[in-house]
Amino acid sequence: MSPVPPTLSGEQHDPLAELRGLAARHRQLNEQLAELDREQSMLVRRARNAGYGWQMIASALGVSRQAVHKKHGRR
C-alpha cells in the first residue's frame, strides 16, 4: 500500500503526482512569460523606431522610464 493519506472526503491524493503537475504548469507559465517578454521587446523596438520616447513607452507599460530603458535600452 502506498503512503498516500486519505483526505477528509476519503479520496487519496498522490503528492508526488500533484508536484509533477505543478512543475508542468510552472514550465508552461515560464514559456508563456518568455513569449510575452519577446513580444514586449518587439513592440518596444517598433515604438522606438516610430519615434516614441522612453517616457511614453514606459507609460504604456505602466512602469518607470528607467525600468523600460534598463530592460530594452541597449538591445
mmCIF file of N, CA and C in Angstrom:
data_model
loop_
_atom_site.group_PDB
_atom_site.id
_atom_site.type_symbol
_atom_site.label_atom_id
_atom_site.label_comp_id
_atom_site.label_asym_id
_atom_site.label_seq_id
_atom_site.Cartn_x
_atom_site.Cartn_y
_atom_site.Cartn_z
ATOM 1 N N MET A 1 0.842 -1.178 0.000
ATOM 2 C CA MET A 1 0.000 0.000 0.000
ATOM 3 C C MET A 1 0.887 1.241 0.000
ATOM 4 N N SER A 2 0.501 2.252 -0.758
ATOM 5 C CA SER A 2 1.317 3.458 -0.859
ATOM 6 C C SER A 2 1.107 4.345 0.370
ATOM 7 N N PRO A 3 2.089 5.195 0.636
ATOM 8 C CA PRO A 3 1.988 6.070 1.801
ATOM 9 C C PRO A 3 1.174 7.329 1.520
ATOM 10 N N VAL A 4 0.090 7.201 0.775
ATOM 11 C CA VAL A 4 -0.735 8.352 0.432
ATOM 12 C C VAL A 4 -1.904 8.415 1.403
ATOM 13 N N PRO A 5 -1.939 9.435 2.257
ATOM 14 C CA PRO A 5 -3.029 9.516 3.228
ATOM 15 C C PRO A 5 -4.331 9.953 2.563
ATOM 16 N N PRO A 6 -5.451 9.454 3.059
ATOM 17 C CA PRO A 6 -6.730 9.889 2.507
ATOM 18 C C PRO A 6 -7.055 11.309 2.958
ATOM 19 N N THR A 7 -7.845 12.002 2.144
ATOM 20 C CA THR A 7 -8.312 13.333 2.526
ATOM 21 C C THR A 7 -9.543 13.178 3.401
ATOM 22 N N LEU A 8 -10.092 14.277 3.849
ATOM 23 C CA LEU A 8 -11.291 14.232 4.684
ATOM 24 C C LEU A 8 -12.454 13.554 3.969
ATOM 25 N N SER A 9 -12.507 13.695 2.657
ATOM 26 C CA SER A 9 -13.601 13.081 1.902
ATOM 27 C C SER A 9 -13.322 11.617 1.587
ATOM 28 N N GLY A 10 -12.181 11.107 2.016
ATOM 29 C CA GLY A 10 -11.845 9.715 1.778
ATOM 30 C C GLY A 10 -11.045 9.488 0.511
ATOM 31 N N GLU A 11 -10.880 10.523 -0.313
ATOM 32 C CA GLU A 11 -10.102 10.385 -1.545
ATOM 33 C C GLU A 11 -8.622 10.330 -1.197
ATOM 34 N N GLN A 12 -7.882 9.656 -2.036
ATOM 35 C CA GLN A 12 -6.437 9.636 -1.851
ATOM 36 C C GLN A 12 -5.794 10.485 -2.934
ATOM 37 N N HIS A 13 -4.839 11.290 -2.530
ATOM 38 C CA HIS A 13 -4.098 12.136 -3.460
ATOM 39 C C HIS A 13 -2.625 11.786 -3.341
ATOM 40 N N ASP A 14 -1.996 11.648 -4.474
ATOM 41 C CA ASP A 14 -0.566 11.362 -4.510
ATOM 42 C C ASP A 14 0.178 12.690 -4.571
ATOM 43 N N PRO A 15 0.862 13.084 -3.504
ATOM 44 C CA PRO A 15 1.539 14.378 -3.510
ATOM 45 C C PRO A 15 2.627 14.475 -4.578
ATOM 46 N N LEU A 16 3.266 13.363 -4.919
ATOM 47 C CA LEU A 16 4.290 13.422 -5.973
ATOM 48 C C LEU A 16 3.658 13.682 -7.329
ATOM 49 N N ALA A 17 2.513 13.075 -7.588
ATOM 50 C CA ALA A 17 1.808 13.339 -8.844
ATOM 51 C C ALA A 17 1.362 14.795 -8.890
ATOM 52 N N GLU A 18 0.901 15.304 -7.762
ATOM 53 C CA GLU A 18 0.492 16.705 -7.711
ATOM 54 C C GLU A 18 1.682 17.631 -7.917
ATOM 55 N N LEU A 19 2.847 17.269 -7.367
ATOM 56 C CA LEU A 19 4.057 18.070 -7.576
ATOM 57 C C LEU A 19 4.484 18.051 -9.038
ATOM 58 N N ARG A 20 4.374 16.873 -9.684
ATOM 59 C CA ARG A 20 4.711 16.796 -11.116
ATOM 60 C C ARG A 20 3.771 17.684 -11.926
ATOM 61 N N GLY A 21 2.496 17.662 -11.581
ATOM 62 C CA GLY A 21 1.530 18.516 -12.271
ATOM 63 C C GLY A 21 1.832 19.990 -12.064
ATOM 64 N N LEU A 22 2.193 20.335 -10.841
ATOM 65 C CA LEU A 22 2.549 21.717 -10.539
ATOM 66 C C LEU A 22 3.790 22.135 -11.319
ATOM 67 N N ALA A 23 4.783 21.255 -11.388
ATOM 68 C CA ALA A 23 6.010 21.557 -12.136
ATOM 69 C C ALA A 23 5.702 21.759 -13.619
ATOM 70 N N ALA A 24 4.803 20.951 -14.165
ATOM 71 C CA ALA A 24 4.423 21.097 -15.576
ATOM 72 C C ALA A 24 3.732 22.438 -15.804
ATOM 73 N N ARG A 25 2.849 22.812 -14.891
ATOM 74 C CA ARG A 25 2.165 24.108 -15.025
ATOM 75 C C ARG A 25 3.162 25.254 -14.900
ATOM 76 N N HIS A 26 4.150 25.092 -14.039
ATOM 77 C CA HIS A 26 5.185 26.109 -13.857
ATOM 78 C C HIS A 26 6.000 26.278 -15.138
ATOM 79 N N ARG A 27 6.348 25.154 -15.777
ATOM 80 C CA ARG A 27 7.092 25.228 -17.047
ATOM 81 C C ARG A 27 6.263 25.935 -18.111
ATOM 82 N N GLN A 28 4.976 25.617 -18.190
ATOM 83 C CA GLN A 28 4.098 26.275 -19.163
ATOM 84 C C GLN A 28 4.036 27.776 -18.915
ATOM 85 N N LEU A 29 3.912 28.154 -17.658
ATOM 86 C CA LEU A 29 3.856 29.573 -17.317
ATOM 87 C C LEU A 29 5.154 30.271 -17.700
ATOM 88 N N ASN A 30 6.293 29.637 -17.431
ATOM 89 C CA ASN A 30 7.579 30.227 -17.808
ATOM 90 C C ASN A 30 7.686 30.405 -19.317
ATOM 91 N N GLU A 31 7.186 29.436 -20.080
ATOM 92 C CA GLU A 31 7.192 29.556 -21.540
ATOM 93 C C GLU A 31 6.310 30.715 -21.984
ATOM 94 N N GLN A 32 5.154 30.864 -21.364
ATOM 95 C CA GLN A 32 4.259 31.970 -21.705
ATOM 96 C C GLN A 32 4.895 33.312 -21.355
ATOM 97 N N LEU A 33 5.551 33.386 -20.199
ATOM 98 C CA LEU A 33 6.216 34.626 -19.803
ATOM 99 C C LEU A 33 7.347 34.979 -20.765
ATOM 100 N N ALA A 34 8.095 33.980 -21.212
ATOM 101 C CA ALA A 34 9.176 34.225 -22.170
ATOM 102 C C ALA A 34 8.609 34.748 -23.486
ATOM 103 N N GLU A 35 7.492 34.191 -23.924
ATOM 104 C CA GLU A 35 6.851 34.658 -25.160
ATOM 105 C C GLU A 35 6.363 36.099 -25.003
ATOM 106 N N LEU A 36 5.767 36.419 -23.868
ATOM 107 C CA LEU A 36 5.321 37.792 -23.615
ATOM 108 C C LEU A 36 6.504 38.750 -23.595
ATOM 109 N N ASP A 37 7.619 38.319 -23.033
ATOM 110 C CA ASP A 37 8.818 39.149 -22.989
ATOM 111 C C ASP A 37 9.343 39.432 -24.395
ATOM 112 N N ARG A 38 9.348 38.398 -25.246
ATOM 113 C CA ARG A 38 9.790 38.593 -26.640
ATOM 114 C C ARG A 38 8.857 39.557 -27.366
ATOM 115 N N GLU A 39 7.556 39.399 -27.148
ATOM 116 C CA GLU A 39 6.587 40.283 -27.800
ATOM 117 C C GLU A 39 6.759 41.724 -27.314
ATOM 118 N N GLN A 40 6.980 41.888 -26.014
ATOM 119 C CA GLN A 40 7.189 43.231 -25.477
ATOM 120 C C GLN A 40 8.432 43.865 -26.093
ATOM 121 N N SER A 41 9.509 43.115 -26.202
ATOM 122 C CA SER A 41 10.741 43.641 -26.797
ATOM 123 C C SER A 41 10.511 44.092 -28.229
ATOM 124 N N MET A 42 9.787 43.288 -28.993
ATOM 125 C CA MET A 42 9.498 43.641 -30.378
ATOM 126 C C MET A 42 8.678 44.929 -30.448
ATOM 127 N N LEU A 43 7.663 45.043 -29.591
ATOM 128 C CA LEU A 43 6.800 46.221 -29.621
ATOM 129 C C LEU A 43 7.525 47.471 -29.137
ATOM 130 N N VAL A 44 8.417 47.325 -28.174
ATOM 131 C CA VAL A 44 9.212 48.466 -27.724
ATOM 132 C C VAL A 44 10.125 48.926 -28.857
ATOM 133 N N ARG A 45 10.758 47.982 -29.555
ATOM 134 C CA ARG A 45 11.601 48.348 -30.706
ATOM 135 C C ARG A 45 10.782 49.082 -31.759
ATOM 136 N N ARG A 46 9.582 48.572 -32.043
ATOM 137 C CA ARG A 46 8.721 49.232 -33.035
ATOM 138 C C ARG A 46 8.341 50.636 -32.590
ATOM 139 N N ALA A 47 8.030 50.792 -31.318
ATOM 140 C CA ALA A 47 7.675 52.119 -30.803
ATOM 141 C C ALA A 47 8.868 53.066 -30.895
ATOM 142 N N ARG A 48 10.053 52.580 -30.532
ATOM 143 C CA ARG A 48 11.249 53.427 -30.622
ATOM 144 C C ARG A 48 11.529 53.804 -32.073
ATOM 145 N N ASN A 49 11.402 52.835 -32.988
ATOM 146 C CA ASN A 49 11.624 53.123 -34.409
ATOM 147 C C ASN A 49 10.596 54.099 -34.958
ATOM 148 N N ALA A 50 9.416 54.133 -34.361
ATOM 149 C CA ALA A 50 8.362 55.064 -34.784
ATOM 150 C C ALA A 50 8.539 56.437 -34.144
ATOM 151 N N GLY A 51 9.560 56.580 -33.288
ATOM 152 C CA GLY A 51 9.865 57.881 -32.711
ATOM 153 C C GLY A 51 9.337 58.131 -31.312
ATOM 154 N N TYR A 52 8.743 57.139 -30.688
ATOM 155 C CA TYR A 52 8.242 57.329 -29.325
ATOM 156 C C TYR A 52 9.395 57.333 -28.337
ATOM 157 N N GLY A 53 9.297 58.188 -27.340
ATOM 158 C CA GLY A 53 10.322 58.287 -26.310
ATOM 159 C C GLY A 53 10.112 57.253 -25.216
ATOM 160 N N TRP A 54 11.155 57.117 -24.389
ATOM 161 C CA TRP A 54 11.107 56.135 -23.310
ATOM 162 C C TRP A 54 9.963 56.413 -22.336
ATOM 163 N N GLN A 55 9.687 57.691 -22.073
ATOM 164 C CA GLN A 55 8.625 58.017 -21.121
ATOM 165 C C GLN A 55 7.261 57.561 -21.632
ATOM 166 N N MET A 56 6.994 57.761 -22.911
ATOM 167 C CA MET A 56 5.700 57.345 -23.474
ATOM 168 C C MET A 56 5.570 55.820 -23.464
ATOM 169 N N ILE A 57 6.644 55.139 -23.791
ATOM 170 C CA ILE A 57 6.635 53.670 -23.783
ATOM 171 C C ILE A 57 6.444 53.163 -22.356
ATOM 172 N N ALA A 58 7.169 53.762 -21.422
ATOM 173 C CA ALA A 58 7.047 53.364 -20.017
ATOM 174 C C ALA A 58 5.625 53.572 -19.519
ATOM 175 N N SER A 59 5.038 54.680 -19.898
ATOM 176 C CA SER A 59 3.656 54.972 -19.501
ATOM 177 C C SER A 59 2.703 53.909 -20.035
ATOM 178 N N ALA A 60 2.888 53.522 -21.274
ATOM 179 C CA ALA A 60 2.028 52.496 -21.881
ATOM 180 C C ALA A 60 2.179 51.154 -21.169
ATOM 181 N N LEU A 61 3.383 50.872 -20.671
ATOM 182 C CA LEU A 61 3.643 49.609 -19.975
ATOM 183 C C LEU A 61 3.320 49.675 -18.482
ATOM 184 N N GLY A 62 3.126 50.883 -17.970
ATOM 185 C CA GLY A 62 2.841 51.025 -16.545
ATOM 186 C C GLY A 62 4.060 50.847 -15.661
ATOM 187 N N VAL A 63 5.226 51.222 -16.197
ATOM 188 C CA VAL A 63 6.477 51.133 -15.437
ATOM 189 C C VAL A 63 7.205 52.467 -15.541
ATOM 190 N N SER A 64 8.313 52.593 -14.829
ATOM 191 C CA SER A 64 9.084 53.835 -14.900
ATOM 192 C C SER A 64 9.912 53.875 -16.190
ATOM 193 N N ARG A 65 10.284 55.096 -16.567
ATOM 194 C CA ARG A 65 11.128 55.279 -17.749
ATOM 195 C C ARG A 65 12.452 54.548 -17.554
ATOM 196 N N GLN A 66 12.974 54.618 -16.334
ATOM 197 C CA GLN A 66 14.244 53.958 -16.041
ATOM 198 C C GLN A 66 14.130 52.443 -16.196
ATOM 199 N N ALA A 67 13.012 51.883 -15.756
ATOM 200 C CA ALA A 67 12.832 50.425 -15.843
ATOM 201 C C ALA A 67 12.778 49.961 -17.292
ATOM 202 N N VAL A 68 12.015 50.677 -18.116
ATOM 203 C CA VAL A 68 11.900 50.249 -19.516
ATOM 204 C C VAL A 68 13.220 50.473 -20.256
ATOM 205 N N HIS A 69 13.919 51.542 -19.929
ATOM 206 C CA HIS A 69 15.201 51.797 -20.586
ATOM 207 C C HIS A 69 16.235 50.758 -20.164
ATOM 208 N N LYS A 70 16.228 50.391 -18.885
ATOM 209 C CA LYS A 70 17.173 49.374 -18.405
ATOM 210 C C LYS A 70 16.933 48.038 -19.104
ATOM 211 N N LYS A 71 15.662 47.688 -19.284
ATOM 212 C CA LYS A 71 15.332 46.393 -19.885
ATOM 213 C C LYS A 71 15.539 46.381 -21.397
ATOM 214 N N HIS A 72 15.244 47.493 -22.069
ATOM 215 C CA HIS A 72 15.231 47.487 -23.533
ATOM 216 C C HIS A 72 16.209 48.479 -24.170
ATOM 217 N N GLY A 73 16.922 49.252 -23.370
ATOM 218 C CA GLY A 73 17.715 50.361 -23.903
ATOM 219 C C GLY A 73 18.894 49.999 -24.767
ATOM 220 N N ARG A 74 19.556 48.925 -24.517
ATOM 221 C CA ARG A 74 20.805 48.630 -25.242
ATOM 222 C C ARG A 74 20.719 47.328 -26.010
ATOM 223 N N ARG A 75 19.584 47.088 -26.605
ATOM 224 C CA ARG A 75 19.422 45.842 -27.376
ATOM 225 C C ARG A 75 19.602 46.103 -28.841
#
